[in-house]
XYZ file of C-alpha atoms in Angstrom:
391
model
C -21.708 2.100 23.940
C -21.203 0.591 20.519
C -18.003 -1.071 19.438
C -16.332 -2.790 16.529
C -16.271 -5.927 18.658
C -19.283 -8.014 19.561
C -19.181 -8.871 23.244
C -21.049 -12.087 22.578
C -18.558 -13.418 20.075
C -15.124 -11.734 20.266
C -13.430 -12.154 16.894
C -10.288 -14.166 16.397
C -7.112 -12.147 16.135
C -6.516 -13.088 12.502
C -9.929 -11.749 11.516
C -9.117 -8.348 13.009
C -5.496 -7.959 12.039
C -5.656 -9.258 8.498
C -8.016 -8.684 5.628
C -8.436 -9.723 2.027
C -6.155 -7.964 -0.467
C -7.849 -4.924 -1.949
C -6.723 -2.490 -4.619
C -5.945 1.116 -3.765
C -7.942 3.655 -5.767
C -5.376 6.508 -5.394
C -2.545 4.316 -6.702
C -4.639 3.059 -9.622
C -5.712 6.617 -10.454
C -2.111 7.854 -10.515
C -1.138 4.985 -12.816
C -4.064 5.697 -15.138
C -3.311 9.420 -15.361
C 0.381 8.771 -16.041
C -0.498 6.418 -18.884
C -3.056 8.837 -20.290
C -0.864 11.927 -20.301
C 2.291 10.164 -21.504
C 0.467 8.378 -24.295
C -1.394 11.448 -25.523
C 1.753 13.541 -25.276
C 3.777 11.171 -27.450
C 0.975 10.359 -29.906
C 0.383 14.030 -30.654
C 3.752 14.050 -32.393
C 5.637 17.116 -33.522
C 4.313 20.284 -35.113
C 3.682 18.365 -38.345
C 1.853 15.514 -36.617
C 4.675 13.013 -37.079
C 4.910 10.469 -34.254
C 8.361 9.133 -33.426
C 8.341 5.329 -33.268
C 11.283 5.288 -30.835
C 9.416 7.555 -28.411
C 6.469 5.174 -28.535
C 8.742 2.251 -27.704
C 9.971 4.240 -24.724
C 6.422 4.707 -23.381
C 4.905 1.345 -24.378
C 7.902 -0.968 -23.983
C 10.787 0.453 -21.985
C 8.791 2.000 -19.112
C 6.575 -1.109 -18.588
C 9.550 -3.494 -18.658
C 11.692 -1.396 -16.319
C 8.718 -0.951 -13.999
C 8.083 -4.705 -13.915
C 11.751 -5.391 -13.189
C 11.848 -2.882 -10.324
C 8.593 -4.239 -8.948
C 9.823 -7.844 -8.869
C 13.170 -6.736 -7.421
C 11.350 -4.819 -4.692
C 9.350 -7.920 -3.787
C 12.468 -10.076 -3.588
C 14.546 -7.583 -1.596
C 11.711 -6.536 0.695
C 12.297 -2.809 0.211
C 13.502 -1.458 -3.106
C 11.494 0.933 -5.251
C 8.263 0.373 -7.096
C 5.416 2.552 -8.334
C 3.100 1.923 -5.397
C 5.780 2.593 -2.776
C 6.630 5.913 -4.432
C 2.950 6.912 -4.627
C 2.475 6.029 -0.954
C 4.912 8.837 -0.111
C 2.662 11.454 -1.733
C 0.492 13.623 0.586
C -2.763 12.181 -0.781
C -3.529 9.628 1.919
C -6.310 10.042 4.448
C -5.972 8.869 8.040
C -7.638 5.425 7.565
C -5.322 4.720 4.626
C -2.268 5.774 6.639
C -3.374 3.468 9.414
C -3.756 0.621 6.935
C -0.192 1.188 5.658
C 1.109 1.153 9.216
C -0.743 -2.082 9.922
C 0.810 -3.695 6.846
C 4.276 -2.689 8.035
C 3.584 -4.136 11.480
C 2.452 -7.411 9.927
C 5.402 -7.430 7.462
C 2.968 -7.588 4.557
C 3.869 -4.224 3.059
C 6.163 -5.580 0.333
C 3.460 -7.968 -0.904
C 0.831 -5.235 -0.786
C 3.033 -2.748 -2.647
C 3.812 -5.393 -5.257
C 0.090 -5.993 -5.787
C -0.668 -2.270 -6.039
C 2.203 -1.736 -8.482
C 0.717 -4.275 -10.856
C -2.695 -2.634 -10.574
C -1.190 0.814 -11.255
C 0.763 -0.508 -14.251
C -2.360 -2.201 -15.589
C -4.239 1.091 -15.271
C -1.326 2.717 -17.130
C -1.732 0.150 -19.913
C -5.494 0.640 -20.131
C -5.099 4.408 -20.377
C -2.459 3.999 -23.079
C -4.661 1.673 -25.107
C -7.690 3.948 -24.800
C -5.790 7.047 -25.922
C -4.131 5.117 -28.753
C -7.450 3.808 -30.104
C -9.137 7.205 -29.881
C -6.338 9.031 -31.689
C -5.980 6.213 -34.210
C -9.641 6.543 -35.145
C -9.944 10.327 -34.921
C -6.647 11.476 -36.442
C -4.248 10.505 -39.210
C -1.110 9.555 -37.296
C 2.093 9.305 -39.280
C 4.697 7.087 -37.643
C 8.334 7.853 -38.378
C 11.653 7.235 -36.682
C 14.760 9.346 -36.445
C 18.276 8.533 -35.354
C 21.689 9.987 -36.003
C 23.636 6.766 -35.463
C 21.129 3.978 -36.201
C 20.228 2.631 -39.623
C 17.287 0.478 -40.725
C 19.454 -2.663 -40.867
C 20.648 -2.076 -37.294
C 17.197 -1.359 -35.849
C 15.430 -4.234 -37.598
C 16.878 -7.113 -35.449
C 15.835 -5.301 -32.273
C 12.271 -4.772 -33.473
C 12.141 -8.375 -34.697
C 12.955 -9.627 -31.203
C 10.317 -7.327 -29.727
C 7.734 -8.677 -32.189
C 8.570 -12.339 -31.495
C 5.546 -12.931 -29.177
C 3.126 -12.171 -32.044
C 4.975 -13.957 -34.848
C 1.634 -15.130 -36.219
C 0.413 -11.592 -36.977
C 2.080 -10.615 -40.235
C 0.701 -7.084 -40.297
C 2.344 -6.339 -36.937
C 5.786 -7.610 -37.982
C 8.520 -5.064 -38.773
C 10.367 -5.167 -42.096
C 13.528 -3.500 -43.304
C 11.580 -2.043 -46.238
C 9.115 -0.342 -43.891
C 11.962 0.937 -41.733
C 13.715 2.458 -44.728
C 10.477 3.992 -46.013
C 9.605 5.635 -42.680
C 13.009 6.911 -41.634
C 12.631 10.653 -41.258
C 14.885 13.659 -41.362
C 13.960 17.173 -40.330
C 15.810 18.487 -43.405
C 13.716 16.470 -45.870
C 10.012 17.115 -46.435
C 9.517 14.752 -49.342
C 6.894 12.129 -48.489
C 6.115 10.193 -51.682
C 4.078 7.318 -50.242
C 2.146 8.550 -47.228
C 0.465 5.142 -46.778
C 3.735 3.733 -45.388
C 3.643 6.071 -42.389
C 0.448 4.569 -41.024
C 1.523 0.936 -41.225
C 3.243 0.884 -37.842
C -0.075 0.995 -35.936
C -0.380 -2.817 -35.703
C 3.152 -3.214 -34.337
C 2.555 -0.480 -31.774
C -0.773 -1.969 -30.727
C 0.748 -5.429 -30.289
C 3.591 -3.945 -28.246
C 1.121 -2.355 -25.840
C -1.025 -5.463 -25.517
C 1.886 -7.817 -24.826
C 4.428 -5.797 -22.855
C 2.154 -3.391 -21.035
C -1.264 -5.015 -20.676
C -0.693 -8.798 -20.726
C 2.562 -8.710 -18.734
C 1.097 -6.694 -15.876
C -2.171 -8.605 -16.006
C -0.232 -11.828 -15.407
C 1.795 -10.238 -12.602
C -1.411 -8.914 -11.034
C -2.874 -12.432 -10.947
C 0.365 -13.798 -9.471
C 0.597 -11.044 -6.860
C -3.041 -11.557 -5.808
C -2.455 -15.270 -5.276
C 0.814 -14.567 -3.462
C -0.613 -12.063 -0.989
C -3.606 -14.294 -0.264
C -1.252 -17.172 0.496
C 0.890 -14.919 2.695
C -2.135 -13.583 4.597
C -3.472 -17.107 5.109
C -0.113 -18.295 6.410
C 0.204 -15.304 8.730
C -3.322 -15.841 10.050
C -2.559 -19.481 10.833
C 0.560 -18.451 12.739
C -1.228 -15.808 14.846
C -0.877 -16.473 18.588
C -4.135 -17.338 20.301
C -5.250 -16.154 23.718
C -3.667 -18.397 26.418
C -6.165 -20.886 27.822
C -4.938 -20.374 31.368
C -5.513 -16.652 31.337
C -7.230 -15.243 34.421
C -10.578 -13.743 33.466
C -13.668 -12.560 35.243
C -17.212 -13.354 34.192
C -19.911 -10.805 33.553
C -23.211 -11.802 32.012
C -21.585 -15.079 30.864
C -18.972 -13.190 28.780
C -15.214 -13.455 29.312
C -13.547 -10.219 30.321
C -9.958 -9.402 31.206
C -9.127 -8.896 34.863
C -8.208 -5.477 36.207
C -4.686 -4.792 37.465
C -3.807 -2.049 39.916
C -0.052 -1.848 39.467
C 2.254 -0.946 36.602
C 5.500 -2.612 35.480
C 8.709 -1.209 36.893
C 9.614 0.118 33.452
C 7.142 0.756 30.679
C 6.634 2.875 27.576
C 3.731 5.302 27.463
C 1.571 5.334 24.340
C -0.757 8.340 24.474
C -3.197 6.811 21.989
C -6.024 9.190 22.941
C -3.781 12.272 22.539
C -4.484 13.584 26.048
C -2.957 16.955 26.850
C -0.167 17.542 29.344
C -2.554 18.537 32.140
C -4.481 15.254 31.898
C -1.333 13.144 31.877
C 0.000 14.952 34.962
C -3.189 14.023 36.822
C -2.555 10.337 36.127
C 0.618 10.359 38.227
C 2.504 7.982 35.969
C 6.266 7.781 35.336
C 7.005 6.066 32.038
C 10.572 5.221 31.101
C 9.907 6.461 27.568
C 7.097 7.834 25.411
C 5.935 6.341 22.116
C 4.326 8.677 19.571
C 1.239 6.785 18.482
C -2.466 7.247 17.836
C -4.933 8.037 15.047
C -3.833 11.679 14.881
C -0.134 10.932 14.476
C 1.425 11.290 11.021
C 2.419 8.060 9.290
C 6.091 9.090 9.082
C 6.240 9.723 12.838
C 4.645 6.349 13.492
C 7.226 4.534 11.381
C 10.133 6.189 13.182
C 8.614 5.555 16.587
C 7.749 1.968 15.735
C 11.283 1.228 14.516
C 12.788 2.792 17.651
C 10.375 0.832 19.801
C 11.164 -2.474 18.103
C 14.899 -1.898 18.595
C 14.333 -1.092 22.259
C 12.152 -4.169 22.734
C 14.803 -6.469 21.297
C 17.357 -5.169 23.850
C 15.078 -5.082 26.900
C 13.580 -7.327 29.568
C 9.935 -8.329 29.801
C 9.000 -5.327 31.961
C 10.790 -2.940 29.637
C 8.817 -4.348 26.750
C 5.488 -3.383 28.336
C 3.298 -0.567 27.066
C 0.886 1.634 28.977
C -1.714 2.732 26.434
C -3.961 5.663 27.317
C -7.455 5.556 25.804
C -10.678 7.457 26.289
C -12.894 5.254 28.400
C -16.119 6.571 26.884
C -15.103 5.801 23.299
C -15.567 2.284 21.890
C -12.423 0.245 21.175
C -11.705 0.276 17.448
C -10.022 -2.126 15.062
C -7.173 0.307 14.489
C -6.151 0.062 18.154
C -6.493 -3.734 18.071
C -4.127 -3.903 15.100
C -1.585 -1.776 16.966
C -1.710 -3.896 20.121
C -1.919 -7.452 18.847
C 1.840 -8.042 18.467
C 2.795 -6.283 21.720
C 2.120 -6.530 25.451
C 1.206 -4.300 28.346
C -1.819 -2.656 29.964
C -4.589 -0.371 28.713
C -5.585 2.589 30.872
C -9.167 3.785 30.112
C -9.169 7.419 31.246
C -12.405 9.257 31.977
C -12.672 13.052 32.144
C -15.266 15.359 33.617
C -14.685 19.098 33.258
C -11.042 18.370 32.398
C -10.600 16.412 35.638
C -9.708 12.712 35.697
C -12.488 10.657 37.279
C -13.134 6.887 37.541
C -14.522 5.343 34.318
C -18.141 4.281 34.220
C -18.768 0.621 34.946
C -20.263 -0.273 31.549
C -17.427 1.498 29.744
C -14.818 -0.287 31.825
C -16.324 -3.702 31.139
C -16.379 -2.973 27.419
C -12.644 -2.329 27.558
C -12.164 -5.518 29.580
C -13.962 -7.506 26.875
C -11.736 -5.831 24.303
C -8.552 -6.714 26.219
C -9.720 -10.322 26.602
C -9.354 -10.791 22.823
C -5.687 -9.718 23.009
C -2.886 -11.927 24.322
C -0.611 -10.361 26.957
C -2.899 -7.393 27.644
C -4.864 -6.313 30.714
C -6.818 -3.273 31.886
C -5.074 -0.984 34.353
C -7.040 0.983 36.911
C -5.407 2.711 39.911
C -6.666 1.484 43.256
C -7.970 4.981 43.990
C -10.314 4.652 41.009
C -11.478 1.122 41.698
C -15.089 1.475 42.716
C -14.882 -1.823 44.634
C -11.915 -0.754 46.750
C-alpha cells in the first residue's frame, strides 16, 4: 500500500500543511484574456479607425489603478474584493484546486494568496495590453483623438501632465496643449489637415502602460511574493508539534499511534470517504452532528460546513470538539486529509468493506493509518473492540 507519507521518516506538519507560493494558471489566463480583448477592442477605434485617447486611459490607467487599490484594500481588510477572489468563484476549478483553496482558508493564508494571484493576473493583463498595442502600432495606422462635451484642452492638460510625471525625462511622451488642441475631434467635422499629429500620442500611451500597468503590478507582485513567503515561514514556525509524551506503539522500529476502542460522548461525524447510508448504519455510531467534508464535496459546501464547525467548536467542550473521520482502510492516507485534520482533534475510523459488508481492516492497512495518525497531534485510530483482531 503506497502513501504520500514515508513510514521511515514521517514529515513535519509544516511540510505537509504549507507549501511555497505558486501562481495559478487559470487566474493568470483570465487576466491575460481580459487585457487582450479590452486592448484590442479599444485600439480598433471607431468605424473610421480613430482611437479615443480617453478610452485608452480608462483601460491602461484607470482600471489598473482601481484594481491595485482594491487589491491592497482586500489584503488589509482580510476579505474585500480583488481580481483573484472574483475569479475563484468561477466554475473553472478542478477538485485539487478547490482543495488547495480550502486549505488556504483553514490556514488563514487566503488573503495573502489572493493578493499574490491578483498581482499576477494584473501583470498578465499588462503584458497582453502591451503585446496588442505593439502589434497594432506596427501593423496599422492608428489615429489618436479625444472627444469631450465639457472638457477643453486647457482643462485636460494639467491632468495628463500629472499622469506623465513619472517619465518627465522622455520629451516625446509628454503631453502638450498644442497637441491636445490639434487632436481634439468632433463627429461633425471631418477636416484633418495635419494627419501626423494624430499618431504622436503613441509614446504617451506606451509610457502609461509601462508605468501604471506593468511596473506598478510588477512591484506589487514582488512585494506580495515576499509577504506570503514570510507569512508561510511564520506559520510553519508556529505549527504545534506532536507531544513528546504521546502513547505510541512500536512496529518495525517505527512510531505508530495507539488504537482506541471507545468514542467521545459527543462527536461530529466527518464522512470523508463518502460511504453510503447502508455502510454507516453498519458502523453503529451515533454522532451528535454531521460535517459535510471530503474530496467529493463542493468547495462552497465545505466553506459553510467549516464555518459552522468552527463556531460550534468555540462554544463546546473538549469532547464536543472531537471528530470521527471515516476513511477507506484500503486507500493510502493523502496530503489532502492531513491538511484537513492538522488543526483539529478526534479519531480516524478506517472502514473496510467486502461485498458491501463492513469487515475488520487488514493488519498492514491499519498500521499504515496508525503511522499516519502518529504525525498528527490530538489524533488516534478508532477500531471497535469487535473488530480488534487481538481481542
